[in-house]
């Protein structure tokens, strides 16, 4: 009788089913209120992957920054999105802060950290401009373009994304990202134009690094966390023939060497962190 | 069995109410195509102002206090004046194929996006204004430009002009009240969506001001007391920075927070703006008072 009612009133039934699904998702994925010691940062992110500590350049940036500043942290990999609908976000002493940029600002204030204290005002300015360029432009034109659009199937294969998630990527995530890209503006260009934007950015970034060890000199500073976040994902998270990875390998070797330098310095446990890695040490 | 029951119910309904069924399908299909938008390139009629070798710039018209309220159009126009390339502003079809301004017509072809246009014109007309820049300076110019255009503009001009104080903009541009209603209803709602897609729209007003301050401080610290960003002569990046700072100083309400922030905290950027305005826009007052 219930089934007959559902079939007769299929429109109302669909809405009720959708409502139940949304409520179930919200109930089953609550924000984790893990009890944390004082002054230990809880970073909310995606689960570890087989190619990098995180699939997100912003999570990799934040974790690298915490390691650079020697601030203790733990990972909550429940993939619950923060109040701005994005990952990463942090919890510190029971306070939630969304967005990697504001998280770092908060961390700096709380722990009285300034990785840029040796920089002149001009160097800080250059550092800021590099960071914003990478996060607001280069990220879209390189990693997003390669991963979700130009080299989608190969990238998902390379990242060993399970079949079910590949389905969600293709039929949901890509549509959502297309809307975001349209709003951003970069999505209005052709793939070729977007690749040109990415290429020009990466070349400029390579010139900014030059033959220095780190972007601002001999010691790493805040901007290196951001640069490693994106460049690390390009080098380790995209297949070799993806446009941005190929460009780094063929024309911008100083950036590849830089990535490995940062990885060795701040991620000596990289192989142990990766999931199901063949290189996992015993 | 249950699925076939549903299918049977739907087909019975359609047989009994054919007109309703057709109307629902037509409405859904029409809405889908309308919301998706057309993928075909829009084509516009050639401008009546076109001449061989003349750049026809399509974009916004001048406002009552600023020669162009669009930083991207102002950047392009300032570049054209800097490079001494003949151009004319055509107010027809201000939005190009990508739904943005500016776009240009040159010798029968059209080009979109101010950055791509400037790259193309630099090559076509052999413009040498950036030739004295070192590779490091050109790379620095790139990161300045991308920060301004992909971050600072959203936090200052787009946010303050269209979200916080749209009435001031409507009055400044002398938009009739009934058009202003449509403007607020349609254009501003699409700006809100764009802001959200970009990411800036997810921040609180205080966070947005914090971001804007950080960007402007970086610009101010890089410029210091130099006349232009690289050397004694202006280059393309100066046109880019000017287009943003002029729109903050002149294109937003005096007393608005971006305007006050720039004037009170980063006065060297205001001095730079006026230097560029005097050099490349001696006809500024004439343009803004022209009908």
XYZ file of C-alpha atoms in Angstrom:
573
model
C 0.000 0.000 0.000
C 2.907 2.330 0.871
C 4.541 1.505 -2.450
C 1.364 2.281 -4.294
C 1.080 5.612 -2.506
C 4.727 6.427 -3.336
C 4.168 5.634 -7.019
C 0.967 7.612 -7.160
C 2.545 10.612 -5.439
C 6.014 10.291 -6.966
C 6.774 14.032 -6.982
C 6.145 14.473 -3.257
C 7.921 11.180 -2.572
C 11.024 12.382 -4.432
C 11.196 15.548 -2.361
C 10.720 13.612 0.872
C 13.460 11.138 -0.133
C 15.820 13.991 -0.968
C 15.067 15.654 2.376
C 15.740 12.433 4.260
C 19.026 11.979 2.383
C 20.210 15.510 3.232
C 19.283 15.098 6.924
C 21.001 11.678 7.044
C 24.195 13.108 5.553
C 24.204 15.966 8.071
C 23.602 13.614 11.007
C 26.162 11.043 9.920
C 28.918 13.533 9.245
C 28.990 15.859 12.212
C 31.896 18.203 12.825
C 34.351 16.254 14.865
C 34.661 17.681 18.307
C 37.731 15.650 19.130
C 39.171 16.605 22.460
C 42.504 18.248 21.729
C 45.266 19.351 24.043
C 45.817 23.087 24.356
C 47.862 24.724 21.643
C 47.735 21.744 19.294
C 46.237 22.578 15.920
C 43.629 20.207 14.505
C 43.741 20.415 10.709
C 40.509 19.278 9.038
C 41.293 17.841 5.650
C 40.836 15.000 3.200
C 42.245 11.529 3.875
C 45.869 10.801 2.997
C 46.514 9.675 -0.568
C 48.932 7.386 -2.371
C 50.793 10.234 -4.094
C 51.049 13.080 -1.555
C 50.084 13.765 2.077
C 47.046 15.553 0.682
C 45.269 15.913 -2.652
C 44.696 19.591 -1.832
C 47.500 22.124 -2.367
C 45.970 24.257 0.393
C 46.148 21.430 2.937
C 49.712 20.652 1.859
C 50.554 24.358 2.226
C 49.052 24.543 5.722
C 50.708 21.361 6.974
C 54.063 22.427 5.516
C 53.704 25.808 7.228
C 52.990 24.151 10.579
C 56.077 21.989 10.137
C 58.180 25.026 9.153
C 56.999 26.894 12.252
C 57.404 23.747 14.396
C 53.816 23.935 15.648
C 52.295 20.641 16.841
C 49.260 19.527 14.860
C 47.020 16.580 14.157
C 44.949 15.664 11.162
C 41.201 15.098 11.138
C 40.596 13.421 7.810
C 36.795 13.176 8.010
C 36.589 15.525 4.974
C 33.841 17.601 6.584
C 33.851 21.035 4.990
C 34.304 24.128 7.121
C 31.938 27.078 7.482
C 33.096 28.534 4.151
C 32.356 25.225 2.440
C 36.017 24.474 1.843
C 38.934 22.476 3.173
C 41.254 22.992 5.053
C 40.003 24.584 8.209
C 41.468 24.349 11.680
C 40.424 24.037 15.287
C 42.720 25.557 17.878
C 41.784 25.718 21.561
C 38.137 25.051 20.631
C 38.016 27.842 18.071
C 37.308 27.017 14.400
C 38.999 29.054 11.659
C 38.214 28.499 8.002
C 40.519 29.129 5.026
C 44.232 28.345 4.962
C 45.187 32.041 4.713
C 43.204 33.075 7.794
C 44.296 29.917 9.603
C 47.937 30.919 9.138
C 47.201 34.505 10.221
C 45.533 33.175 13.370
C 48.388 30.730 14.051
C 50.945 33.531 13.648
C 49.074 35.708 16.124
C 48.472 32.970 18.673
C 51.917 31.404 18.638
C 53.714 34.733 17.946
C 55.298 33.260 14.844
C 56.759 35.274 11.981
C 58.646 33.218 9.449
C 59.233 36.407 7.461
C 60.975 38.369 10.237
C 64.246 38.553 8.299
C 62.580 39.971 5.173
C 62.555 43.628 4.173
C 59.210 45.313 3.435
C 59.866 44.927 -0.284
C 60.569 41.221 0.093
C 57.411 40.756 2.162
C 55.521 42.571 -0.590
C 56.938 40.259 -3.271
C 56.158 37.281 -1.078
C 52.537 38.393 -0.699
C 52.109 38.978 -4.429
C 53.595 35.563 -5.255
C 51.285 33.874 -2.785
C 48.163 35.558 -4.103
C 49.100 34.923 -7.746
C 49.586 31.226 -7.084
C 46.390 30.789 -5.087
C 44.055 32.984 -7.128
C 45.381 32.334 -10.623
C 48.043 29.686 -11.137
C 46.111 27.088 -9.130
C 43.112 27.374 -11.489
C 45.207 27.509 -14.669
C 47.453 24.543 -13.867
C 46.316 21.992 -11.323
C 42.548 22.400 -11.767
C 42.813 22.619 -15.556
C 44.991 19.503 -15.829
C 43.287 17.410 -13.161
C 39.649 18.058 -13.954
C 39.635 19.069 -17.598
C 42.583 18.386 -19.891
C 43.932 15.195 -18.320
C 41.008 14.090 -16.182
C 40.956 10.332 -16.846
C 44.719 9.900 -16.694
C 44.993 12.005 -13.532
C 42.282 10.033 -11.758
C 44.053 6.830 -12.798
C 47.397 8.222 -11.634
C 45.936 9.309 -8.284
C 44.263 5.896 -7.920
C 40.910 7.495 -7.233
C 38.294 4.774 -6.545
C 35.743 4.221 -9.304
C 32.830 5.530 -7.231
C 34.618 8.847 -6.589
C 35.577 9.112 -10.262
C 31.873 8.982 -11.027
C 31.195 11.787 -8.530
C 34.115 13.823 -9.948
C 32.875 13.589 -13.487
C 29.182 14.091 -12.893
C 29.175 16.441 -9.952
C 32.501 18.002 -8.955
C 33.437 19.079 -12.467
C 30.069 20.767 -12.936
C 30.461 22.634 -9.642
C 34.026 23.685 -10.502
C 32.883 24.889 -13.940
C 30.444 27.232 -12.213
C 33.123 28.459 -9.820
C 35.549 29.004 -12.709
C 32.914 30.925 -14.642
C 32.345 33.172 -11.637
C 36.090 33.576 -11.178
C 36.456 34.524 -14.839
C 39.094 32.056 -15.908
C 36.432 29.568 -16.938
C 35.385 31.830 -19.809
C 38.600 31.172 -21.687
C 39.334 28.242 -23.975
C 41.494 25.382 -22.667
C 44.358 26.635 -24.802
C 44.093 30.134 -23.343
C 43.941 28.766 -19.795
C 47.060 26.672 -20.441
C 48.784 29.791 -21.775
C 47.897 31.642 -18.554
C 49.253 28.732 -16.484
C 52.427 28.490 -18.533
C 53.128 32.211 -18.260
C 52.594 32.086 -14.509
C 54.863 29.075 -14.007
C 57.609 30.680 -16.089
C 57.382 33.867 -14.028
C 57.493 31.814 -10.816
C 60.609 30.034 -12.079
C 62.287 33.391 -12.764
C 61.316 34.622 -9.285
C 63.030 31.587 -7.727
C 66.048 31.777 -10.028
C 68.934 29.823 -8.603
C 68.062 30.584 -4.980
C 67.418 27.763 -2.538
C 64.072 29.194 -1.503
C 61.930 31.945 -2.898
C 63.191 34.661 -0.583
C 66.788 33.514 -0.111
C 68.745 30.820 1.662
C 66.124 30.052 4.285
C 62.477 29.138 3.733
C 59.795 31.674 4.564
C 55.995 31.722 4.569
C 55.654 31.880 0.785
C 57.570 28.606 0.409
C 54.707 26.745 2.086
C 52.301 28.092 -0.561
C 54.666 27.427 -3.443
C 55.378 23.895 -2.279
C 51.645 23.307 -1.807
C 50.855 23.825 -5.485
C 54.135 22.787 -7.107
C 54.263 19.663 -4.938
C 50.846 18.539 -6.185
C 51.852 19.255 -9.791
C 55.046 17.196 -9.460
C 53.680 14.319 -7.369
C 49.953 14.394 -8.079
C 49.691 14.790 -11.841
C 50.844 12.350 -14.515
C 54.085 13.245 -16.278
C 52.364 14.209 -19.532
C 49.955 16.655 -17.844
C 50.752 20.093 -19.311
C 51.910 21.780 -16.120
C 53.960 18.778 -14.933
C 55.560 18.449 -18.374
C 56.446 22.135 -18.417
C 58.210 21.847 -15.069
C 60.120 18.760 -16.161
C 61.190 20.074 -19.554
C 61.695 23.802 -19.085
C 61.672 24.738 -15.407
C 64.007 22.292 -13.650
C 64.764 24.769 -10.850
C 61.148 24.395 -9.685
C 61.374 20.595 -9.674
C 64.618 20.706 -7.670
C 62.950 23.182 -5.300
C 60.020 20.800 -4.724
C 62.352 17.947 -3.849
C 64.383 20.226 -1.591
C 61.254 21.257 0.362
C 60.034 17.651 0.527
C 63.327 16.410 1.954
C 63.535 19.205 4.482
C 59.954 19.286 5.794
C 58.558 15.898 4.868
C 61.203 13.263 5.741
C 58.228 11.011 6.650
C 56.563 11.544 3.249
C 56.802 7.888 2.202
C 55.465 6.621 5.525
C 52.462 8.930 5.313
C 51.348 7.875 1.847
C 48.567 5.327 1.664
C 49.398 1.884 0.264
C 52.637 3.187 -1.094
C 55.089 0.690 -2.605
C 57.822 2.853 -1.217
C 56.491 2.564 2.346
C 59.346 1.833 4.646
C 58.990 -1.010 7.164
C 7.621 -4.221 -10.580
C 7.297 -1.022 -8.587
C 9.316 0.864 -11.212
C 7.129 -0.404 -14.005
C 4.095 0.660 -11.960
C 5.517 4.193 -11.772
C 6.309 4.229 -15.485
C 2.831 3.012 -16.233
C 1.367 5.734 -14.000
C 3.402 8.406 -15.813
C 2.427 7.160 -19.274
C -1.250 6.949 -18.257
C -1.085 10.518 -16.947
C 0.517 11.716 -20.187
C -2.151 9.968 -22.279
C -4.924 11.515 -20.222
C -3.343 14.988 -20.017
C -1.311 15.390 -23.199
C -1.247 19.171 -23.208
C -0.043 19.404 -19.591
C 2.638 16.805 -20.264
C 3.899 18.631 -23.356
C 3.887 21.950 -21.454
C 5.942 20.480 -18.582
C 8.488 18.943 -20.972
C 8.722 22.180 -22.967
C 9.173 24.227 -19.783
C 11.911 21.933 -18.467
C 13.729 21.842 -21.795
C 13.463 25.584 -22.279
C 14.673 26.285 -18.734
C 17.616 23.942 -19.209
C 18.805 25.623 -22.371
C 18.157 29.083 -20.981
C 20.110 28.404 -17.785
C 22.921 26.626 -19.607
C 23.333 29.492 -21.983
C 24.421 29.271 -25.565
C 27.764 27.707 -26.384
C 27.814 29.200 -29.817
C 30.037 32.210 -30.210
C 28.035 35.349 -30.286
C 28.782 37.473 -33.290
C 28.341 41.205 -33.276
C 27.965 43.510 -36.243
C 31.184 45.300 -37.185
C 31.570 48.695 -35.567
C 30.697 51.713 -37.681
C 33.814 53.388 -36.259
C 36.170 50.706 -37.634
C 39.039 51.802 -39.867
C 42.193 49.938 -40.968
C 44.757 49.898 -38.171
C 42.360 51.522 -35.682
C 41.665 49.698 -32.433
C 37.953 49.853 -31.618
C 37.538 49.306 -27.880
C 34.164 48.078 -26.668
C 33.440 48.682 -23.016
C 31.650 50.776 -20.432
C 30.954 54.444 -20.995
C 32.639 57.136 -18.858
C 31.107 57.899 -15.467
C 30.513 61.307 -13.955
C 33.739 61.156 -11.890
C 35.905 58.590 -13.677
C 36.835 58.166 -17.322
C 36.038 54.458 -17.177
C 34.482 52.559 -14.268
C 35.842 49.237 -15.494
C 39.454 48.744 -14.321
C 40.052 46.393 -17.247
C 38.842 48.890 -19.850
C 40.779 51.712 -18.151
C 43.921 49.547 -18.119
C 43.584 48.870 -21.837
C 42.883 52.508 -22.702
C 45.849 53.682 -20.606
C 48.084 51.108 -22.292
C 46.937 52.272 -25.731
C 47.757 55.880 -24.797
C 51.112 54.805 -23.362
C 51.941 52.849 -26.508
C 50.581 55.642 -28.734
C 48.202 53.303 -30.553
C 45.193 54.962 -32.181
C 41.941 53.825 -30.643
C 38.323 54.782 -30.292
C 35.725 53.770 -27.693
C 32.548 52.236 -29.127
C 29.775 51.965 -26.559
C 27.748 49.464 -28.636
C 27.891 45.831 -27.496
C 30.084 46.516 -24.466
C 30.158 42.855 -23.406
C 32.129 40.562 -25.674
C 31.809 36.892 -26.532
C 33.003 35.848 -23.078
C 30.410 38.050 -21.404
C 33.055 40.484 -20.223
C 34.596 43.808 -21.148
C 36.721 45.053 -22.784
C 36.928 43.478 -26.180
C 38.340 45.015 -29.327
C 37.971 44.987 -33.078
C 41.095 45.401 -35.185
C 41.230 44.988 -38.952
C 38.127 42.851 -39.116
C 38.947 40.522 -36.197
C 37.821 40.654 -32.590
C 39.778 39.875 -29.437
C 38.637 39.393 -25.847
C 40.281 39.786 -22.429
C 42.413 42.828 -21.657
C 45.567 40.755 -20.947
C 45.342 38.780 -24.190
C 44.522 41.994 -26.083
C 47.600 43.762 -24.707
C 49.790 40.729 -25.543
C 48.430 40.724 -29.094
C 48.795 44.483 -29.615
C 52.337 44.470 -28.185
C 53.301 41.904 -30.823
C 51.293 43.433 -33.686
C 52.480 46.998 -33.188
C 55.985 46.077 -31.924
C 55.449 47.946 -28.683
C 58.673 48.336 -26.738
C 57.551 49.938 -23.483
C 58.530 46.835 -21.486
C 61.801 46.166 -23.340
C 63.982 47.796 -20.692
C 62.605 45.496 -17.973
C 64.799 42.622 -16.811
C 63.360 39.084 -16.668
C 63.009 39.443 -12.899
C 61.103 42.717 -13.303
C 58.811 41.192 -15.924
C 58.130 38.249 -13.587
C 57.423 40.669 -10.717
C 55.094 42.622 -13.010
C 53.233 39.394 -13.729
C 52.625 38.613 -10.063
C 51.599 42.225 -9.381
C 49.101 42.079 -12.242
C 47.624 38.732 -11.298
C 47.267 39.683 -7.631
C 45.509 42.920 -8.547
C 43.202 41.419 -11.143
C 42.391 38.112 -9.458
C 42.322 39.241 -5.832
C 42.463 42.953 -5.010
C 39.828 44.032 -7.531
C 37.349 41.552 -6.027
C 38.042 42.697 -2.461
C 37.809 46.419 -3.221
C 36.009 47.600 -6.338
C 33.686 44.682 -7.022
C 32.753 44.179 -3.374
C 32.315 47.816 -2.368
C 30.767 49.051 -5.607
C 28.288 46.259 -6.289
C 27.598 44.674 -2.911
C 28.053 47.420 -0.326
C 27.155 50.621 -2.188
C 25.401 49.902 -5.497
C 23.175 53.007 -5.173
C 26.229 55.268 -5.286
C 27.428 53.583 -8.488
C 23.970 53.843 -10.111
C 23.894 57.565 -9.291
C 27.507 58.126 -10.399
C 26.862 56.502 -13.768
C 23.569 58.428 -14.086
C 21.659 55.202 -14.671
C 17.885 55.884 -14.877
C 15.975 54.629 -11.836
C 14.025 51.940 -13.681
C 17.219 50.576 -15.252
C 18.777 50.769 -11.783
C 16.054 48.449 -10.484
C 16.876 45.886 -13.194
C 20.575 46.406 -12.550
C 20.190 45.586 -8.865
C 17.881 42.671 -9.584
C 19.906 40.917 -12.285
C 23.448 42.207 -12.590
C 24.183 42.459 -8.878
C 22.751 39.002 -8.165
C 25.080 37.571 -10.807
C 27.997 39.494 -9.242
C 27.157 37.854 -5.890
C 27.318 34.425 -7.536
C 30.616 35.289 -9.212
C 32.034 36.500 -5.896
C 31.052 33.198 -4.292
C 32.510 31.155 -7.157
C 35.715 33.163 -6.937
C 35.934 32.567 -3.203
C 36.046 36.177 -2.021
C 32.313 36.089 -1.359
C 32.771 33.459 1.342
C 34.709 35.886 3.550
C 33.246 38.232 6.122
C 33.394 42.004 5.451
C 36.240 42.356 7.990
C 38.187 39.553 6.319
C 37.713 41.181 2.913
C 39.083 44.479 4.235
C 42.020 42.633 5.769
C 42.791 41.014 2.401
C 42.514 44.370 0.601
C 44.834 46.040 3.134
C 47.456 43.297 2.708
C 47.414 43.640 -1.089
C 47.581 47.435 -1.059
C 50.405 47.409 1.480
C 52.364 45.077 -0.806
C 51.825 47.440 -3.752
C 52.758 50.477 -1.695
C 55.920 48.824 -0.312
C 57.033 47.773 -3.786
C 56.505 51.229 -5.256
C 58.001 53.149 -2.304
C 58.778 56.697 -3.474
C 59.652 55.758 -7.071
C 57.734 57.547 -9.826
C 56.784 54.251 -11.489
C 57.106 50.621 -10.551
C 60.220 49.924 -12.629
C 62.482 52.837 -13.315
C 61.858 56.403 -14.378
C 59.609 55.506 -17.286
C 56.225 53.813 -16.995
C 55.645 50.317 -18.319
C 52.537 48.176 -18.880
C 52.290 47.262 -15.198
C 51.887 50.935 -14.329
C 48.793 51.043 -16.545
C 47.491 47.978 -14.702
C 48.085 49.382 -11.215
C 46.713 52.786 -12.238
C 43.480 51.216 -13.500
C 42.867 49.752 -10.041
C 44.014 52.679 -7.873
C 42.214 55.262 -10.041
C 39.001 53.290 -9.679
C 39.471 53.238 -5.914
C 40.350 56.934 -5.610
C 37.878 58.248 -8.192
C 35.536 55.369 -8.981
C 34.245 54.677 -5.452
C 32.430 56.962 -3.070
C 34.731 59.377 -1.272
C 34.590 58.140 2.315
C 34.115 54.475 1.336
C 36.518 52.187 3.144
C 38.739 51.288 0.118
C 39.092 54.965 -0.768
C 39.870 55.959 2.824
C 42.279 53.045 3.223
C 44.265 54.039 0.147
C 44.359 57.754 0.974
C 45.158 57.410 4.680
C 47.395 54.367 4.766
C 49.067 54.258 1.343
C 49.422 57.873 0.144
C 52.259 57.035 -2.279
C 49.715 55.067 -4.330
C 47.494 58.162 -4.522
C 50.462 60.264 -5.653
C 51.247 57.584 -8.278
C 47.607 57.582 -9.451
C 47.572 61.336 -9.962
C 50.944 61.219 -11.725
C 49.622 58.670 -14.225
C 46.338 60.602 -14.571
C 48.116 63.828 -15.440
C 50.473 62.108 -17.835
C 48.035 59.931 -19.776
C 44.651 61.508 -19.142
C 45.045 65.286 -19.575
C 41.506 65.186 -21.039
C 40.063 63.492 -17.914
C 37.807 66.398 -16.931
C 36.639 66.911 -20.495
C 35.658 63.234 -20.808
C 33.723 63.012 -17.560
C 31.741 66.166 -18.248
C 30.980 65.266 -21.873
C 27.360 64.201 -22.479
